[in-house]
């Protein structure tokens, strides 16, 4: 009798385990039951080393992403859909023909399907959309059809439907010092701008200090409330009139980032880049979401130098010379740092990588600066760099742009665009997604437009390039879309 009871308990326990492992209550991400069919997917027409995103979907919620020729086994019989997208390598677009196809897979059979790619040159060009004296930056709030153009002299103008509004959105020209590299250098919209109306401006004052102020819009959404200024931070910068940095931007984490220059002068004579007690030559990270006159910003708790003697808690990264422009993307942070005499660089970091030291003035790019050797152990070297020069390949001062996430030219998704003040070109590169690696540097061979000072981005993710002559150009496709 005891043996029968033990058997009953063990059988009940076994059935409970089987019930827990099966039925409709399982994980919806579990793979479908294995079958005996297989499907060989061939990607044809792509150059060696070029991968393309292809998605396979099938019975019972089957879904699989591949990037190269692959054989999938253990499939259940049924119809499978193969969906492929355009891929860009260099300046060439490879388009799948057809972009989507369905194939019947039978049990016990190895079925084959081929995705053929045809090559077409992807050509980019520029279309002038505005001309503003001393234009230095272009931005737009999320979900807004207006384009805001920043004039280094202290005005912010609005371009709507191709027409410039006559009244400036903001005019603080009476507070701006344009000496040297100074002026009104950028603006940043609060992530909740549509509801709170807050935006931030980065400028230099008459004492040559770096100042970041918060403003709010008036009842007229096309005009800011000029009396609403709240100074968020002021950073002394009195010694020289160059290397102010210049960009304020909100990260995906909701914090305000500031890229400050090293204080100016050749070679960082004040040695600010390596001084964690100075806010110059740094990326700063501030929480301004509840700023008041009594408490203008809060240090985010994940900042790396909180409560460390001799180190400013506002600092997110150090060792920068003049990070005039930087950009966020899903893959992290791109910092374009202008070099001294020899190298221009792009630095990459994930959003969780605080306390990185990018090397200046111990190094300029991957070169030791001022010495034959240097200790690189604690430094983060650039993901990409180029030598100075006078032709279209090289340059003298990198102008960082953005990662393209627009809809008009989907083949460009994930490519970071940049230019050079002296080069006047349009180039791009792409992060590999592994460490600090980049790939596919491309020169898009646009007509040289003279000195380039900045990039911009609208609410749709389309990119703009700003020339020193005040012309604002939109980056457009000039070739027919591949199909």
mmCIF file of C-alpha atoms in Angstrom, residues 35-40 58-59 75-81 102-113:
data_model
loop_
_atom_site.group_PDB
_atom_site.id
_atom_site.type_symbol
_atom_site.label_atom_id
_atom_site.label_comp_id
_atom_site.label_asym_id
_atom_site.label_seq_id
_atom_site.Cartn_x
_atom_site.Cartn_y
_atom_site.Cartn_z
ATOM 1 C CA UNK A 35 10.498 19.639 -38.034
ATOM 2 C CA UNK A 36 12.351 17.792 -40.755
ATOM 3 C CA UNK A 37 12.419 20.469 -43.441
ATOM 4 C CA UNK A 38 15.321 22.765 -44.303
ATOM 5 C CA UNK A 39 15.677 25.974 -46.280
ATOM 6 C CA UNK A 40 18.862 27.195 -47.938
ATOM 7 C CA UNK A 58 6.984 31.212 -41.139
ATOM 8 C CA UNK A 59 4.497 28.912 -39.431
ATOM 9 C CA UNK A 75 11.865 23.593 -39.858
ATOM 10 C CA UNK A 76 8.235 22.568 -39.889
ATOM 11 C CA UNK A 77 6.588 22.332 -43.287
ATOM 12 C CA UNK A 78 4.731 25.380 -44.537
ATOM 13 C CA UNK A 79 5.111 28.723 -46.302
ATOM 14 C CA UNK A 80 8.070 30.939 -45.369
ATOM 15 C CA UNK A 81 8.437 34.601 -46.331
ATOM 16 C CA UNK A 102 7.305 33.378 -50.261
ATOM 17 C CA UNK A 103 8.506 29.816 -50.647
ATOM 18 C CA UNK A 104 6.777 26.523 -49.756
ATOM 19 C CA UNK A 105 8.921 24.248 -47.602
ATOM 20 C CA UNK A 106 8.074 20.531 -47.536
ATOM 21 C CA UNK A 107 8.852 17.997 -44.807
ATOM 22 C CA UNK A 108 12.034 16.044 -45.387
ATOM 23 C CA UNK A 109 13.110 18.285 -48.272
ATOM 24 C CA UNK A 110 15.887 20.858 -48.557
ATOM 25 C CA UNK A 111 14.271 23.818 -50.345
ATOM 26 C CA UNK A 112 16.364 26.619 -51.843
ATOM 27 C CA UNK A 113 15.624 30.301 -52.324
#
